[in-house]
Short mmCIF file of C-alpha atoms and ligand atoms in Angstrom, two decimals:
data_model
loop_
_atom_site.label_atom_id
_atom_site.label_comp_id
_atom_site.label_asym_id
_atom_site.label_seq_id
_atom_site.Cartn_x
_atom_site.Cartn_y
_atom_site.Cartn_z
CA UNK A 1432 120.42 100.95 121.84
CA UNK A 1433 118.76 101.68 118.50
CA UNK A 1434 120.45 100.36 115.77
CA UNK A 1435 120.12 101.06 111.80
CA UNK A 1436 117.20 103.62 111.86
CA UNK A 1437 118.42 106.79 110.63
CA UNK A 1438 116.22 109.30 112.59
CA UNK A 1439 115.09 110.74 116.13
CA UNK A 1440 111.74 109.08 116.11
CA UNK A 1441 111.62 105.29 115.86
CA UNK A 1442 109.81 105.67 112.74
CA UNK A 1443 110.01 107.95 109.58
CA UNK A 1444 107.26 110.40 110.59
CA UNK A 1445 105.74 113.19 108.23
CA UNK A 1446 107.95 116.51 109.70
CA UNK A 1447 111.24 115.04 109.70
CA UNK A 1448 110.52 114.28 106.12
CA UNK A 1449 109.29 117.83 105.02
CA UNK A 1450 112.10 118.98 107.07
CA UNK A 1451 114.68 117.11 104.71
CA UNK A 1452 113.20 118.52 101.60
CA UNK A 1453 112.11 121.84 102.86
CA UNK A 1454 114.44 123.18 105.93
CA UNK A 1455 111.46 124.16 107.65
CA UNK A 1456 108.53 122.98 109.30
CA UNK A 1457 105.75 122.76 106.99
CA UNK A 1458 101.88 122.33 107.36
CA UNK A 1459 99.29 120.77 105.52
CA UNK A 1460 95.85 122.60 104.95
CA UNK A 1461 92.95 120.46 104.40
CA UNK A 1462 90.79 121.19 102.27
CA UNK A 1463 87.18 120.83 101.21
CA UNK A 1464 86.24 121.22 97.46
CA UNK A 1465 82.83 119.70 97.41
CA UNK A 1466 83.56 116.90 95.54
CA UNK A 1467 80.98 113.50 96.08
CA UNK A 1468 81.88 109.90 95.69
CA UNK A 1469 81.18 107.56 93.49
CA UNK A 1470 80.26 105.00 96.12
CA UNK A 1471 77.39 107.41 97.14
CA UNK A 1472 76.19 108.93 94.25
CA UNK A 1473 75.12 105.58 93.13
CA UNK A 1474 78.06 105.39 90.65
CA UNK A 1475 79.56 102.73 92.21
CA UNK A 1476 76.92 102.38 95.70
CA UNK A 1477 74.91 104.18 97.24
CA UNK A 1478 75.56 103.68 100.85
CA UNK A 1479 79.52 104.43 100.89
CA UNK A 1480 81.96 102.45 103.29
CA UNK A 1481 80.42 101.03 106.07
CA UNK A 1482 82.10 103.21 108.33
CA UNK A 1483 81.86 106.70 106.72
CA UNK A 1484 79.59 109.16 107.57
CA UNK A 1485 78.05 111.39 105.06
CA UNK A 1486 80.62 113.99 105.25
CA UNK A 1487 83.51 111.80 104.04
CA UNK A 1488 85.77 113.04 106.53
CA UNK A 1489 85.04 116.27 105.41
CA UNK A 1490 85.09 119.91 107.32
CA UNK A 1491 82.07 120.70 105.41
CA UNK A 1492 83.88 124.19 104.31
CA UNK A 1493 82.69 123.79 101.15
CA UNK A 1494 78.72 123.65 101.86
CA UNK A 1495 79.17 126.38 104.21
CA UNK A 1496 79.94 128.31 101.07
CA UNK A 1497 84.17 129.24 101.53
CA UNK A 1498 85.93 128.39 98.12
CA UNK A 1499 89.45 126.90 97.98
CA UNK A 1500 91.35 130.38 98.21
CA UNK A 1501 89.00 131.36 101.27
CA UNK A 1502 90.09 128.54 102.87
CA UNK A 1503 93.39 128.46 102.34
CA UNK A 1504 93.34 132.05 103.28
CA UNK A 1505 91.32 131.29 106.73
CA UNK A 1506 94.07 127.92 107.66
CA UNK A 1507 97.40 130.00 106.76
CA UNK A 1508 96.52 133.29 108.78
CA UNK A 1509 95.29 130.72 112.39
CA UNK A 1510 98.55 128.28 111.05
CA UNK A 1511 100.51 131.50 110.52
CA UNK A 1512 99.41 132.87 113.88
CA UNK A 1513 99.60 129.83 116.08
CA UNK A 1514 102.74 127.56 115.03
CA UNK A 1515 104.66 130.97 112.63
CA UNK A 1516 103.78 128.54 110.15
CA UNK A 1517 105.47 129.45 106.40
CA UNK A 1518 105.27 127.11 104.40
CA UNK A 1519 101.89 125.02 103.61
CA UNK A 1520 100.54 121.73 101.29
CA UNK A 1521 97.13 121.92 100.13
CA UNK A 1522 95.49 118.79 101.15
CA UNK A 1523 92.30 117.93 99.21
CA UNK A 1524 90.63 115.59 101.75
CA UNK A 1525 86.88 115.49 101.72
CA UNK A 1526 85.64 112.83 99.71
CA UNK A 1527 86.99 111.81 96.33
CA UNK A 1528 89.18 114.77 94.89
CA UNK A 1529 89.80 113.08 91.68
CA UNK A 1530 85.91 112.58 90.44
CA UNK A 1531 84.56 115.15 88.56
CA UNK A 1532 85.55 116.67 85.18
CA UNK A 1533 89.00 117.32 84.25
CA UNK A 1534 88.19 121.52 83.77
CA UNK A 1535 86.99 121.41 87.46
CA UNK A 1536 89.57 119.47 89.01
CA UNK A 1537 92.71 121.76 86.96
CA UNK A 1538 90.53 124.46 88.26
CA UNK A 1539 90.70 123.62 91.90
CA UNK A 1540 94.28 122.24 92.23
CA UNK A 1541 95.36 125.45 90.26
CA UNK A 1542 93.40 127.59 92.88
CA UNK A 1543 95.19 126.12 95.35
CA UNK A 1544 98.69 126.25 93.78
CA UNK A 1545 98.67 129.66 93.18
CA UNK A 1546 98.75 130.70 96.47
CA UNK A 1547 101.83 132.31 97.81
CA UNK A 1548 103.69 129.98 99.77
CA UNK A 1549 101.82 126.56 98.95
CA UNK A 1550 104.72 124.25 98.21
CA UNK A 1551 102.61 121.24 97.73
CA UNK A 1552 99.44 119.57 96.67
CA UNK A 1553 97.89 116.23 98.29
CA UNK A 1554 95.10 114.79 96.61
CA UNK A 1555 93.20 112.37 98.59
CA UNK A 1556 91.43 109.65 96.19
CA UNK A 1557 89.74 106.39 95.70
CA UNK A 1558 92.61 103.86 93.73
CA UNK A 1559 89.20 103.27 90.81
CA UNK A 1560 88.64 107.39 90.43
CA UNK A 1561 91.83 108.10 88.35
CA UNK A 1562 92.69 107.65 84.78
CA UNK A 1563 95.92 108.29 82.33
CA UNK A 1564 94.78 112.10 82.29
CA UNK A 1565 94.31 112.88 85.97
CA UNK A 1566 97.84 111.36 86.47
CA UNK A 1567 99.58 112.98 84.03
CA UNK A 1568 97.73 116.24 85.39
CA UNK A 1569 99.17 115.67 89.06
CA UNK A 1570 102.79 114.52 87.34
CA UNK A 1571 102.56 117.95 85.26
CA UNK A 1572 102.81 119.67 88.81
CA UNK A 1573 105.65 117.85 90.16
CA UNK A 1574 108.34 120.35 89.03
CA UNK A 1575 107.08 123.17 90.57
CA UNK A 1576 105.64 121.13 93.89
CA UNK A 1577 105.64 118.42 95.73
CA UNK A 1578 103.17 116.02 94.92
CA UNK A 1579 101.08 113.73 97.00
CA UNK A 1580 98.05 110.96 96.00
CA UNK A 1581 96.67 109.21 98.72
CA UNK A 1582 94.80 106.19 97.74
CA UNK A 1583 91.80 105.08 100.26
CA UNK A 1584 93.12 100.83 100.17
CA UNK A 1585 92.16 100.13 103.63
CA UNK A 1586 93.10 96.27 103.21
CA UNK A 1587 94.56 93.93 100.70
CA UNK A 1588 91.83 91.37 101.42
CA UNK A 1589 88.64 91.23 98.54
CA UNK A 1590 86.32 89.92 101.00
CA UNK A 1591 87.14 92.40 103.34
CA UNK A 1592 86.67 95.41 101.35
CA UNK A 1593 83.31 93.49 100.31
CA UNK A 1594 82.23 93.20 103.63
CA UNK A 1595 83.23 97.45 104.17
CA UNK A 1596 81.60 98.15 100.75
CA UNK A 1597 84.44 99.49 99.44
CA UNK A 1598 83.23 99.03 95.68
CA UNK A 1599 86.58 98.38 94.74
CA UNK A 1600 89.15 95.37 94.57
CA UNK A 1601 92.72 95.20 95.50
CA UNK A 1602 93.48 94.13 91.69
CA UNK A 1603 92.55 98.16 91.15
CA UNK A 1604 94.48 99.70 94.22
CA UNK A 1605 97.79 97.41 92.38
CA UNK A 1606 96.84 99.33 88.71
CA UNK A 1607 96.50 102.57 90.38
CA UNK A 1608 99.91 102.60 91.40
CA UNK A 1609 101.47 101.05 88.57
CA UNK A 1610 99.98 103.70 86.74
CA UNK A 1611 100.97 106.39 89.10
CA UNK A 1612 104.89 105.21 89.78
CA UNK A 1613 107.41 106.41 87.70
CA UNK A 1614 106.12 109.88 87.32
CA UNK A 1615 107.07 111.83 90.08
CA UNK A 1616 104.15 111.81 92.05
CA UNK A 1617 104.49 110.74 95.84
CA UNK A 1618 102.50 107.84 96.84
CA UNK A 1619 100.55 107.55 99.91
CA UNK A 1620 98.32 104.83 101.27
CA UNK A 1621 95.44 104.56 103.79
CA UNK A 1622 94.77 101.74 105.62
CA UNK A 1623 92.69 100.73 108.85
CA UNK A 1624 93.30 98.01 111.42
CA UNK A 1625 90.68 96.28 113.31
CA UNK A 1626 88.66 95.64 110.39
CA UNK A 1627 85.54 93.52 111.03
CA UNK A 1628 86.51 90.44 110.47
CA UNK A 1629 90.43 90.85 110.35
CA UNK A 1630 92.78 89.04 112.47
CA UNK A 1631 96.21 90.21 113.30
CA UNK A 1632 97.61 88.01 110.50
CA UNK A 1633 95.11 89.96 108.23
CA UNK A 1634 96.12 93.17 108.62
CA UNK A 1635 100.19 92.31 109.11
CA UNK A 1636 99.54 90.75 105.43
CA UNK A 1637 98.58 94.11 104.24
CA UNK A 1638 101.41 96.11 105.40
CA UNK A 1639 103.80 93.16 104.33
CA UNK A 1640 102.44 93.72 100.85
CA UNK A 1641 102.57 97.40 100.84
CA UNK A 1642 106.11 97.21 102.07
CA UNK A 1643 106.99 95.48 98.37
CA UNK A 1644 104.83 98.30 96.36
CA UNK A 1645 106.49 101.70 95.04
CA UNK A 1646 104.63 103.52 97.60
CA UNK A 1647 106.13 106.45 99.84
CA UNK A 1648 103.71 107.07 102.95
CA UNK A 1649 101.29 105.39 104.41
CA UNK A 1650 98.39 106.72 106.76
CA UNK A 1651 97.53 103.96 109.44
CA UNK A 1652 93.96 104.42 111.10
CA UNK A 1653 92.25 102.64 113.61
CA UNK A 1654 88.63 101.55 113.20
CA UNK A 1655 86.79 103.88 115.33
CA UNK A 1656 82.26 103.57 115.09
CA UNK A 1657 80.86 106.58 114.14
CA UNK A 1658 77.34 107.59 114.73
CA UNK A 1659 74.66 107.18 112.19
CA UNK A 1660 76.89 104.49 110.27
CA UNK A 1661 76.42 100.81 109.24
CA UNK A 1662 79.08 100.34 111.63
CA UNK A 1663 77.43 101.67 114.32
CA UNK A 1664 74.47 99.60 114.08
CA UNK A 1665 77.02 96.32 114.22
CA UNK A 1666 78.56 97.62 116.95
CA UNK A 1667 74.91 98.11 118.75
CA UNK A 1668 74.04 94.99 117.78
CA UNK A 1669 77.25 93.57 119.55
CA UNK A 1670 78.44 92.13 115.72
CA UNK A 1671 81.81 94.41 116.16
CA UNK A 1672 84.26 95.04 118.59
CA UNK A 1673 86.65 97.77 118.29
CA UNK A 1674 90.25 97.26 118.99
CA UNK A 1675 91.02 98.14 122.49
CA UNK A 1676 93.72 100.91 122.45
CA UNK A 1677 96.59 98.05 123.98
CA UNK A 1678 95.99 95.63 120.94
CA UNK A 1679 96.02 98.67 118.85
CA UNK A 1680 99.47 99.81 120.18
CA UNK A 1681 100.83 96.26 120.08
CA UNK A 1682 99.59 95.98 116.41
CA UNK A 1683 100.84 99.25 115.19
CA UNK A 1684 104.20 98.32 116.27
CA UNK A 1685 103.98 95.19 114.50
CA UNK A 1686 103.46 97.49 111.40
CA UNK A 1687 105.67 99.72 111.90
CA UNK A 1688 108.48 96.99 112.36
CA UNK A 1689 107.39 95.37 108.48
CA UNK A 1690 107.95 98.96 106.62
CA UNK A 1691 110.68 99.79 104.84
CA UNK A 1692 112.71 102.62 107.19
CA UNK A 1693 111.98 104.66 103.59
CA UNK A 1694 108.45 105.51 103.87
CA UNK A 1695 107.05 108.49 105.11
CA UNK A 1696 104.44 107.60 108.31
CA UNK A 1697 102.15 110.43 107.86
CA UNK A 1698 99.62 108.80 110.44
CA UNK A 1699 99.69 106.74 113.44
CA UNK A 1700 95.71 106.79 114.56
CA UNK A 1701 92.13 107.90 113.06
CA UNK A 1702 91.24 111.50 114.66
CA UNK A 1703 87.10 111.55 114.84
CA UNK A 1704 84.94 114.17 115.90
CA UNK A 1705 84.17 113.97 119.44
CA UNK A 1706 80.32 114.58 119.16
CA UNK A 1707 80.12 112.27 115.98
CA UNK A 1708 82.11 108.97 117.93
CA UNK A 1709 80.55 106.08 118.97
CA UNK A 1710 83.44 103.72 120.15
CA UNK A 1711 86.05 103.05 121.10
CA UNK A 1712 86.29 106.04 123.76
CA UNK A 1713 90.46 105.84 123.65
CA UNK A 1714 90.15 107.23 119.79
CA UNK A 1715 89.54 110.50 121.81
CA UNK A 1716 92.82 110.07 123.39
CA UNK A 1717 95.43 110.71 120.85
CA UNK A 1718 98.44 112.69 122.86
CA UNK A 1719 98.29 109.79 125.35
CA UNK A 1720 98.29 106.72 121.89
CA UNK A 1721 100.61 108.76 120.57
CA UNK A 1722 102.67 108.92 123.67
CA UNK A 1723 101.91 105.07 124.62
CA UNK A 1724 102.97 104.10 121.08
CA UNK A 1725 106.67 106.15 121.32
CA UNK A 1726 106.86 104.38 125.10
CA UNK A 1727 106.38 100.87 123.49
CA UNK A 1728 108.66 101.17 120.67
CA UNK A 1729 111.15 102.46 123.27
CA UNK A 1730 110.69 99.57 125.57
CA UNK A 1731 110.52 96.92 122.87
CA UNK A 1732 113.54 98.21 121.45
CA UNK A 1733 112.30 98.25 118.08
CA UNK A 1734 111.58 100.56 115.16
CA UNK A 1735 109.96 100.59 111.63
CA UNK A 1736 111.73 98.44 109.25
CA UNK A 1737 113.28 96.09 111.84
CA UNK A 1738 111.54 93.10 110.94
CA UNK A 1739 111.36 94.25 106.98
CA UNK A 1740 111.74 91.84 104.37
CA UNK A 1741 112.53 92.49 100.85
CA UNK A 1742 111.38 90.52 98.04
S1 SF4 B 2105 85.32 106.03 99.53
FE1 SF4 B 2105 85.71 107.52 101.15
S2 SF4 B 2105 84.12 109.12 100.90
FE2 SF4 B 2105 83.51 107.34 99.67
S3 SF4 B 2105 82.10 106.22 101.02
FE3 SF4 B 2105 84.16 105.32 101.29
S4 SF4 B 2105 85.10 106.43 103.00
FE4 SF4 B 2105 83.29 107.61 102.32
#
């Protein structure tokens, strides 16, 4: 029997939570606002993470020439048609959506906000692209929306996020959220597992310290190779092995049990592009993770913040 964990799932996943605060289902739109990064543009690299491809998980919207309110127009009306979707966050996701100037970024959210039945903004960054004024920008929002920033962390581990290129340290993820808690903005955090040269103690150490922070989601991904990448040529070279989707499982649930039962699980597993993967095939296979994950938890008898310590 399932003891001490609140909801249906065995871990706090993303609907419930917009449920609770919104009585309805609601759906996130991702958006593309052609925004670069500063680990490309030579800022801060020029080759970006190891793993990324130039499109920065992007849906390339933006090049093919549809501003913000196109497509948030274009998402609600399929959303709208296919799940009676009503209610909607705008998710900037491609690339850095904090870097740029301040005009342009107030611009864009603003686009986005004043849409009719946008109830939220998510603003997916880099924890060394914001500042004191983008902040109190996003906290500005916060009475009218809800409002997300996800920060790109990947691992707590310097000579990991070396090895990725990350261009940043974990001593600037920790002032990134110091200077984002406290002001009403929801914090979300990215991180991958089965990161070259990470063992399971690795990552468990970075959801251990993540489960002490002020945060309020997390997104986990798995590392999956993706054509054209510096990862891809380690992984032809035989220098990287991907987690195989049972280890992934296994470690997932290891995660899951180290959260606090308060924050939000907005991801279980990376979603690539078929024609742009490499390896591992499984990353394809997300209804049956998905499903294998629920089965395990189920089996195990366990669920997220069993094995959670506080400090
Ligand atoms: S920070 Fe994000 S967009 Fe920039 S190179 Fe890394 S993964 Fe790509």
């Amino acid at each position: 029997m399932k003891v001490n964990f609140p909801y249906k799932k065995r871990y706090y996943d993303f609907n419930t939570f917009l449920r609770q605060q919104f009585g309805c289902r609601v759906h996130k739109i991702s958006l593309d606002a052609g925004f670069s990064c500063p680990n490309r543009d030579g800022t801060k690299g020029t080759g970006g993470c190891i793993y990324c491809n130039p499109y920065g998980s992007g849906t390339g919207a933006w090049a093919r020439g549809l501003s913000i309110s196109e497509q948030i127009r274009q998402a609600k009306e399929f959303l709208s048609r296919r799940y009676k979707a009503k209610k909607f966050i705008a998710y900037f996701q491609s690339f850095c959506n904090t870097y740029g100037p301040y005009p342009r970024l107030k611009a864009l959210y603003e686009e986005a906000l004043a849409h009719e039945d946008i109830v939220g903004l998510a603003v997916g960054t880099r924890p060394d692209c914001v500042d004191e004024r983008i902040i109190s920008l996003l906290a500005s929002y916060t009475d009218r929306y809800q409002v997300w920033i996800e920060y790109g962390l990947q691992s707590i581990h310097d000579r990991t996020l070396k090895l990725i290129n990350r261009g940043h340290t974990y001593a600037d993820f920790l002032k990134a959220v110091e200077m984002t808690a406290g002001r009403k903005i929801l914090i979300c955090v990215h991180i991958i597992l089965g990161l070259p040269g990470e063992n399971r103690e690795d990552m468990l150490a970075t959801v251990k310290a993540l489960a002490q922070l002020p945060i309020n989601g997390i997104k986990f991904h798995h590392l999956y190779v993706i054509k054209g990448t510096k990862m891809a040529e380690m992984y032809l070279k035989g220098e990287y092995t991907p987690l195989s989707q049972e280890e992934y499982v296994e470690l997932l649930i290891e995660a899951l049990e180290l959260l606090p039962p308060h924050i939000v699980v907005q991801r279980l597993m990376g979603d690539p592009r078929k024609d742009e993967l490499l390896a591992p095939a499984w990353s394809l296979r997300k209804r049956e993770t998905l499903t294998l994950i629920e089965k395990r938890l189920e089996e195990k008898n366990t669920w997220q913040g069993k094995r959670w310590q506080q400090n």
